[in-house]
XYZ file of C-alpha atoms in Angstrom:
522
model
C -9.087 -26.801 -9.823
C -10.851 -28.685 -12.575
C -11.109 -32.395 -12.544
C -8.646 -34.926 -13.568
C -9.108 -35.534 -17.417
C -9.379 -39.138 -17.684
C -6.859 -41.347 -18.751
C -7.000 -41.747 -23.011
C -5.856 -45.493 -23.992
C -5.353 -46.445 -27.774
C -4.726 -50.004 -29.028
C -3.134 -52.527 -26.190
C -0.687 -50.780 -24.361
C -1.826 -47.412 -23.450
C 1.955 -45.894 -22.223
C 2.747 -46.801 -26.132
C 0.635 -43.661 -26.904
C 1.746 -41.182 -25.194
C 2.168 -37.085 -26.556
C 5.459 -35.592 -27.643
C 8.606 -36.560 -24.821
C 8.908 -32.783 -24.390
C 6.516 -30.967 -22.977
C 7.244 -27.437 -22.940
C 6.378 -26.048 -20.206
C 7.284 -22.441 -20.424
C 7.903 -20.714 -16.779
C 9.869 -19.182 -15.038
C 12.348 -20.767 -12.527
C 13.452 -17.355 -11.280
C 15.896 -17.102 -13.459
C 14.780 -18.121 -16.755
C 12.200 -20.336 -18.654
C 12.174 -24.179 -17.857
C 11.249 -25.858 -21.612
C 11.836 -30.228 -19.914
C 10.891 -33.296 -21.472
C 8.555 -34.864 -18.938
C 8.141 -37.977 -20.846
C 4.715 -38.326 -18.832
C 1.723 -39.842 -20.822
C -0.879 -38.119 -22.406
C -3.722 -38.651 -19.284
C -1.185 -37.639 -16.350
C 0.074 -34.392 -18.691
C -3.401 -33.399 -19.521
C -4.930 -33.605 -15.651
C -1.710 -32.013 -14.229
C -1.607 -28.685 -16.232
C -5.085 -28.813 -15.375
C -4.047 -27.869 -11.787
C -1.502 -24.573 -12.971
C -3.707 -21.621 -11.781
C -4.049 -18.708 -13.888
C -4.602 -14.441 -14.005
C -5.776 -12.702 -16.294
C -3.139 -9.808 -17.303
C -5.488 -6.700 -19.240
C -3.011 -5.212 -20.812
C -0.935 -8.513 -22.815
C -0.685 -7.896 -26.568
C -2.748 -9.891 -29.247
C 0.028 -12.411 -31.108
C 1.130 -11.562 -34.656
C -0.878 -14.892 -36.520
C -0.160 -13.437 -40.282
C 3.335 -12.581 -38.963
C 5.636 -14.567 -41.048
C 7.093 -16.499 -37.744
C 3.995 -17.975 -37.789
C 3.511 -22.059 -38.585
C -0.186 -23.398 -38.636
C -1.983 -21.471 -36.800
C 0.619 -20.684 -33.686
C 1.757 -16.877 -34.245
C 5.435 -15.620 -32.935
C 4.884 -15.273 -29.174
C 6.833 -12.780 -26.191
C 6.411 -14.463 -22.912
C 7.073 -12.282 -19.651
C 9.396 -14.233 -17.520
C 8.921 -13.269 -13.563
C 10.982 -14.129 -11.020
C 9.039 -12.933 -8.218
C 11.122 -11.484 -4.408
C 7.475 -11.469 -2.254
C 7.809 -13.097 0.436
C 4.732 -13.273 0.797
C 4.045 -17.621 0.115
C 6.849 -17.940 2.793
C 5.512 -20.458 5.895
C 8.100 -22.109 6.606
C 10.541 -20.483 9.695
C 13.454 -20.957 9.190
C 12.877 -19.632 5.999
C 11.192 -16.473 6.364
C 14.374 -16.625 9.246
C 16.523 -16.142 6.241
C 14.561 -14.430 3.637
C 12.269 -11.446 5.633
C 9.296 -11.496 7.628
C 6.314 -11.472 4.711
C 4.137 -9.364 7.165
C 7.501 -6.774 6.598
C 8.073 -6.923 2.875
C 5.011 -7.719 1.806
C 5.797 -5.946 -1.707
C 6.911 -7.765 -5.141
C 9.926 -6.885 -6.746
C 10.952 -8.755 -9.943
C 14.030 -10.526 -8.975
C 14.291 -11.894 -12.239
C 12.534 -10.265 -15.436
C 13.184 -12.292 -18.975
C 10.982 -12.427 -22.165
C 11.315 -16.036 -24.633
C 10.540 -15.384 -27.609
C 9.143 -18.290 -29.585
C 9.707 -18.413 -33.736
C 7.346 -21.811 -34.561
C 7.788 -21.421 -38.606
C 11.779 -21.991 -37.766
C 11.068 -23.972 -34.197
C 13.275 -21.579 -32.640
C 13.741 -19.742 -29.015
C 15.648 -17.216 -27.267
C 15.719 -14.954 -24.190
C 16.329 -11.740 -23.627
C 17.004 -10.198 -19.881
C 16.185 -6.954 -18.377
C 18.375 -5.494 -15.696
C 16.084 -5.014 -13.113
C 17.363 -1.556 -12.111
C 16.727 -0.159 -15.884
C 15.758 3.503 -14.440
C 12.119 4.101 -16.456
C 8.553 5.881 -16.565
C 6.256 3.712 -14.252
C 2.108 3.196 -15.889
C -0.008 5.475 -14.951
C -1.294 5.139 -11.591
C 1.459 2.358 -10.522
C 1.158 2.733 -7.337
C 5.093 3.104 -6.705
C 4.650 6.573 -8.638
C 5.555 8.301 -12.344
C 8.897 7.146 -12.009
C 11.441 4.205 -10.622
C 13.337 0.760 -11.281
C 11.869 -1.189 -14.010
C 11.139 -3.561 -11.787
C 9.577 -1.357 -9.018
C 6.237 -2.015 -11.565
C 5.721 -5.261 -10.179
C 5.647 -3.954 -6.257
C 1.326 -3.203 -7.512
C -0.510 -5.769 -5.731
C -2.895 -8.205 -7.356
C -1.938 -5.939 -10.838
C 1.878 -6.659 -10.336
C 2.058 -9.030 -13.923
C -0.282 -6.700 -15.754
C 2.039 -3.576 -14.751
C 4.895 -5.230 -15.720
C 3.578 -5.898 -18.735
C 3.143 -2.712 -19.485
C 6.161 -0.762 -18.589
C 8.152 -3.359 -20.880
C 5.882 -2.230 -24.054
C 5.867 1.405 -23.402
C 9.266 2.194 -22.188
C 10.975 -0.505 -24.317
C 8.388 -1.349 -27.335
C 8.528 -4.966 -26.530
C 4.776 -6.420 -26.701
C 3.964 -8.977 -24.543
C 1.790 -11.767 -24.812
C 2.013 -14.276 -22.434
C 3.822 -14.176 -18.961
C 4.500 -16.970 -16.283
C 5.313 -16.124 -12.623
C 7.267 -18.010 -9.721
C 7.705 -17.118 -6.290
C 10.543 -17.734 -4.252
C 9.298 -21.093 -2.571
C 8.696 -22.552 -5.581
C 12.443 -21.709 -7.168
C 13.775 -24.009 -4.542
C 11.249 -26.750 -4.305
C 11.518 -27.271 -8.533
C 15.622 -27.680 -7.833
C 14.990 -30.036 -5.342
C 13.093 -31.847 -7.268
C 15.362 -32.586 -9.276
C 17.891 -33.729 -6.342
C 19.956 -30.520 -6.962
C 22.104 -29.194 -9.715
C 25.663 -29.565 -10.575
C 27.721 -26.530 -10.729
C 31.548 -25.327 -11.365
C 32.684 -23.076 -9.310
C 36.245 -22.083 -10.313
C 36.314 -20.030 -7.102
C 35.555 -19.743 -3.653
C 32.466 -16.792 -3.504
C 30.024 -15.664 -0.856
C 27.085 -12.784 -1.175
C 25.719 -12.085 2.449
C 22.931 -10.969 1.157
C 21.750 -13.637 -0.750
C 23.053 -15.480 2.180
C 25.230 -17.248 -0.948
C 28.174 -19.042 0.366
C 29.993 -21.753 -1.508
C 33.726 -22.497 0.068
C 35.455 -25.083 -2.126
C 36.176 -25.104 -5.558
C 35.412 -27.637 -8.553
C 31.987 -29.355 -9.838
C 29.314 -29.641 -6.460
C 25.931 -30.428 -6.176
C 23.872 -27.257 -5.520
C 20.213 -27.879 -3.481
C 17.008 -25.529 -3.239
C 18.189 -23.176 -0.433
C 21.997 -22.566 -1.943
C 20.905 -22.049 -5.913
C 18.268 -19.681 -5.014
C 21.651 -17.861 -3.055
C 23.284 -18.197 -6.543
C 20.618 -16.544 -8.738
C 20.040 -13.919 -6.299
C 23.835 -13.012 -6.090
C 23.602 -9.455 -6.476
C 26.948 -8.683 -3.853
C 28.957 -11.352 -4.813
C 32.135 -11.958 -3.194
C 34.789 -13.911 -4.791
C 37.862 -15.423 -3.772
C 40.897 -14.178 -5.756
C 43.950 -16.830 -7.060
C 46.953 -16.524 -4.908
C 45.131 -14.786 -2.374
C 43.211 -16.656 0.327
C 41.851 -14.519 3.427
C 40.048 -15.791 6.318
C 37.300 -13.269 6.382
C 34.943 -13.537 3.514
C 33.615 -10.595 3.739
C 37.341 -9.144 3.165
C 37.001 -10.897 -0.530
C 37.013 -8.826 -3.809
C 33.271 -7.401 -4.856
C 31.980 -7.743 -7.948
C 32.069 -4.882 -9.449
C 29.236 -5.516 -11.754
C 26.267 -6.135 -9.530
C 23.164 -7.380 -11.110
C 24.581 -7.243 -15.231
C 26.583 -10.154 -13.798
C 24.078 -11.577 -12.129
C 21.846 -12.461 -15.476
C 25.150 -13.705 -16.907
C 25.498 -16.252 -13.677
C 21.775 -17.168 -14.233
C 21.841 -18.111 -17.550
C 24.712 -20.647 -16.776
C 22.871 -22.043 -13.972
C 20.061 -22.155 -16.710
C 22.041 -24.434 -19.130
C 23.028 -26.969 -16.039
C 18.979 -26.654 -14.509
C 17.588 -27.472 -18.189
C 19.936 -30.160 -18.958
C 19.347 -31.718 -15.725
C 15.722 -31.489 -16.098
C 15.857 -32.925 -19.657
C 18.248 -35.953 -18.771
C 16.348 -36.706 -15.104
C 12.751 -35.706 -16.601
C 12.988 -37.951 -19.255
C 15.057 -40.968 -17.835
C 13.587 -41.109 -14.424
C 9.674 -40.941 -14.417
C 9.519 -40.421 -10.470
C 11.614 -37.797 -10.616
C 10.195 -36.478 -13.437
C 6.268 -36.714 -11.364
C 7.796 -34.845 -8.313
C 9.629 -31.932 -11.046
C 6.864 -31.350 -12.562
C 4.045 -31.527 -9.504
C 6.866 -28.783 -7.588
C 6.632 -26.674 -10.730
C 3.098 -26.466 -11.537
C 1.965 -26.255 -7.699
C 4.411 -22.895 -7.421
C 3.436 -20.819 -10.828
C 0.371 -18.471 -11.930
C 0.562 -18.016 -15.590
C -1.875 -16.281 -18.331
C -5.204 -18.499 -19.141
C -3.648 -17.750 -22.888
C -0.539 -20.256 -22.833
C -1.998 -22.013 -20.385
C -4.275 -23.442 -22.966
C -1.584 -23.792 -25.524
C 1.285 -25.290 -23.441
C -0.193 -28.798 -25.580
C 0.239 -27.155 -29.042
C 3.710 -25.048 -27.940
C 4.701 -28.924 -27.293
C 3.960 -30.754 -30.088
C 6.183 -27.173 -32.036
C 9.312 -26.920 -29.497
C 9.412 -30.429 -27.917
C 12.950 -30.895 -30.092
C 14.713 -28.017 -28.295
C 17.386 -28.565 -25.987
C 19.272 -26.321 -24.069
C 22.187 -25.119 -25.450
C 20.081 -23.668 -28.728
C 18.241 -20.936 -26.809
C 20.870 -18.072 -27.365
C 20.682 -15.696 -24.126
C 20.643 -12.336 -24.732
C 20.789 -9.530 -22.524
C 20.105 -5.039 -23.110
C 22.759 -3.494 -22.623
C 22.661 -0.664 -20.179
C 25.229 2.152 -18.304
C 25.250 1.136 -14.879
C 28.230 3.708 -13.906
C 29.153 5.413 -10.778
C 27.612 8.116 -12.736
C 24.479 6.510 -11.414
C 25.077 5.640 -7.951
C 22.270 7.481 -5.696
C 20.549 8.785 -7.854
C 17.303 11.418 -7.457
C 14.784 12.183 -10.236
C 11.891 14.919 -10.023
C 12.412 14.977 -6.470
C 12.645 11.479 -6.139
C 15.499 9.339 -4.873
C 16.445 5.722 -6.357
C 19.386 4.556 -5.419
C 21.718 2.953 -8.208
C 19.943 2.676 -11.391
C 20.643 1.578 -14.795
C 20.756 3.967 -18.141
C 19.003 2.379 -21.415
C 22.204 3.434 -24.301
C 20.621 3.400 -28.130
C 21.488 2.226 -30.732
C 22.817 -0.934 -28.442
C 19.643 -1.369 -27.130
C 17.873 -1.194 -29.638
C 20.041 -3.329 -31.644
C 20.565 -6.094 -29.294
C 16.278 -6.708 -29.637
C 16.120 -6.954 -32.649
C 18.757 -9.632 -32.171
C 16.642 -11.378 -30.446
C 13.526 -11.239 -32.224
C 14.170 -9.227 -35.648
C 10.977 -7.170 -36.626
C 9.248 -6.779 -33.361
C 9.974 -2.910 -33.139
C 7.343 -1.879 -35.024
C 8.254 2.040 -36.210
C 5.405 4.210 -37.758
C 6.044 7.792 -39.357
C 4.088 10.292 -36.803
C 2.813 13.335 -38.584
C 4.953 15.792 -36.430
C 7.861 15.669 -34.344
C 8.690 18.492 -31.465
C 11.915 18.678 -29.222
C 12.160 20.026 -25.579
C 14.741 20.785 -23.914
C 15.112 19.250 -20.144
C 18.476 19.556 -19.677
C 18.815 23.985 -18.617
C 21.331 24.669 -20.770
C 18.159 26.588 -22.814
C 17.274 25.860 -27.214
C 20.554 25.266 -28.112
C 20.393 21.177 -27.732
C 16.932 21.235 -29.010
C 17.985 23.259 -31.797
C 20.389 21.126 -33.012
C 19.207 17.253 -32.324
C 15.528 19.359 -34.250
C 17.865 19.569 -37.244
C 19.692 16.270 -36.768
C 16.584 14.734 -36.925
C 14.854 17.315 -40.153
C 17.542 15.523 -42.308
C 16.979 11.866 -41.630
C 13.317 13.303 -42.763
C 11.107 13.633 -40.066
C 8.302 16.036 -39.998
C 9.643 17.826 -36.810
C 8.800 21.604 -35.243
C 9.777 24.756 -33.560
C 12.019 22.718 -30.393
C 11.154 24.570 -27.545
C 11.516 24.693 -23.403
C 10.837 21.703 -20.983
C 11.069 20.788 -16.510
C 14.434 19.619 -16.110
C 14.571 17.065 -13.266
C 17.505 16.429 -12.880
C 21.428 16.385 -13.051
C 21.757 13.648 -15.324
C 18.762 12.192 -17.573
C 17.404 10.216 -19.314
C 16.114 11.694 -22.933
C 12.363 10.609 -23.382
C 10.327 9.918 -26.335
C 6.691 11.086 -25.157
C 4.040 9.668 -27.570
C 0.242 8.792 -26.702
C -0.873 6.116 -25.152
C -1.012 3.180 -27.964
C 1.077 4.729 -30.756
C 4.144 2.808 -29.349
C 5.231 2.332 -33.476
C 5.468 6.179 -33.547
C 7.791 6.666 -30.881
C 9.977 3.753 -32.071
C 10.335 5.502 -35.096
C 12.114 8.286 -33.625
C 13.501 6.507 -31.340
C 15.338 4.568 -33.503
C 17.425 8.259 -34.866
C 18.692 8.855 -31.531
C 21.682 7.232 -29.217
C 22.647 7.812 -25.443
C 20.009 7.208 -22.765
C 16.807 7.250 -24.984
C 13.677 5.712 -23.885
C 10.313 5.892 -24.428
C 7.677 7.391 -22.589
C 3.486 7.368 -23.008
C 2.385 10.685 -22.443
C -1.731 11.347 -22.111
C -1.297 14.751 -22.888
C 0.568 14.257 -26.746
C -1.508 14.211 -29.286
C -2.352 11.478 -31.604
C 0.121 11.421 -34.290
C 2.497 13.846 -32.605
C 5.415 12.762 -30.676
C 7.889 14.725 -27.981
C 11.446 14.686 -28.261
C 12.491 15.272 -24.000
C 16.336 15.772 -24.270
C 17.865 14.920 -21.862
C 21.914 15.420 -20.778
C 22.526 12.106 -21.941
C 21.775 12.103 -26.107
C 24.112 13.601 -28.775
C 23.800 12.384 -31.942
C 20.986 10.882 -34.091
C 20.599 7.894 -36.380
C 22.575 8.800 -39.399
C 25.526 10.328 -37.529
C 25.972 7.610 -34.789
C 25.686 5.171 -38.306
C 28.670 6.950 -40.069
C 30.666 7.303 -36.346
C 31.039 2.724 -35.644
C 30.380 2.266 -39.412
C 34.321 1.834 -38.939
C 34.384 -0.824 -36.388
C 33.805 -4.201 -37.112
C 31.414 -5.268 -34.944
C 31.584 -8.840 -32.583
C 28.379 -10.968 -32.602
C 25.799 -13.384 -30.865
C 23.825 -15.737 -32.607
C 20.495 -15.104 -32.275
C 16.459 -16.423 -33.412
C 15.758 -15.737 -36.667
C 19.628 -16.558 -37.140
C 20.274 -12.690 -36.301
C 23.187 -11.018 -35.335
C 23.675 -9.034 -31.856
C 26.157 -6.503 -32.648
C 27.991 -5.600 -29.552
C 30.255 -2.931 -31.061
C 30.908 0.077 -28.393
C 29.488 3.607 -29.936
C 30.170 7.116 -29.812
C 26.374 7.543 -27.936
C 27.160 9.166 -24.448
C 26.538 7.957 -20.842
C 26.679 9.539 -17.638
C 29.617 7.336 -16.852
C 31.596 7.588 -20.346
C 31.749 4.387 -20.689
C 30.185 2.203 -23.014
C 28.316 -0.507 -20.803
C 27.720 -4.254 -20.447
C 27.714 -5.977 -23.885
C 24.115 -8.260 -25.090
C 26.011 -11.773 -24.952
C 27.500 -13.141 -21.986
C 30.998 -12.725 -20.302
C 31.879 -14.449 -17.547
C 34.526 -13.703 -15.448
C 37.105 -15.659 -13.686
C 34.496 -16.845 -10.134
C 32.104 -16.947 -12.430
C 29.913 -20.906 -11.473
C 29.142 -22.437 -14.883
C 27.960 -26.090 -15.763
C 29.908 -28.955 -14.686
C 31.144 -30.857 -17.466
C 29.827 -33.564 -18.420
């Protein structure tokens, strides 16, 4: 830990010379980013920020300094926010009894994964949530194997953050420039340092897995333990109006699991940010405790740590209500429960839903999915239906102007399968150029054996149309939209893209259920 820097004094009153009161602390609090106003003098903030723990991530992408979003040397950046559900940091016997023994549950999974996009020119920010159960190829050499839910990428020892960074970039095409990670204990300490968070509960709710139990309705104060239980709740049960069974285990269960949890987490984030802004600015004692609780429990890459004050100067005006929250749409239908692939069992998984995923990502960060024309495209059929499906998709891709060769046949890994757009490692833009033309359960995958400049489409069962056909089929329906950074809109119109469950899946914007908690009214 570096020595504290001396307090810099100017003029007769040192407290009149302050750095911007709203200091950006880009961190994950198990739910999302905390953009808080601390009101601290420069010397204190500098010495405190100096104690932030760092860890190098070798697979971070270089931020585009020449981007139209850049301003005064500060490039646009995507910051991965990891809520790590590892128990390894737990030492309190009560917490170990409640959350699990760190000796028995020593692995790491990203209970929450969000990406914060910062646009310096427009001084805007937007948050994109990635469903933890999204089934995806794992980076080469992953300890969990070649496939898994995307949250499993973190379970790679000390290389976990790097592995998750690679999975998001390689599979979704989203470059990650920085990351921040926080665990169970850090989240609870952060909430408690603020004196708790006030949330409004329209109905009683209960989750036996996360240990959530809210048995009174209305606006109420929740502290670290219940706050953690709320943001982790994926098996939530609720007490509907007119029905009041005495046994919470008999209450109906929220059918959307992690997807509903993400929406609730966004609502909790709003309440957390509002509380941090108000208490952090008006009560220096609370601000000091909050910053200490936060900083002592987070890990970030050294590059982000070196930028904190520069980010503070540019984004210090941001308030909780000005940050759009989006979620990548997925198919989480019953056909994907107890999923098996290539001989492995993966439990209940989500599939991607193109082109809705593409539209959500572009609404979050316009232009982030950069494409480059491949030299050659080959479609191979992995459905077990022979060459006919591959021939149909080959003809459609040729119609859209791509250089497509003779179709072939691939190994059938599952009766229900995603389509993988395979590209030579490091050539994501070529893969994206082909992915953009496909609809259905489609995802990128780097494969070392694919020649440079070539893209292979390993056709799965849940894809049936390509770009121009999909555009014309959905053009007659007016989309509903949600604002994104830079004024873009997130399209939520269902498309004709096939899904194993036969339904369109979740939308990219939040839709609260009647029983979901929300911030208390001012």
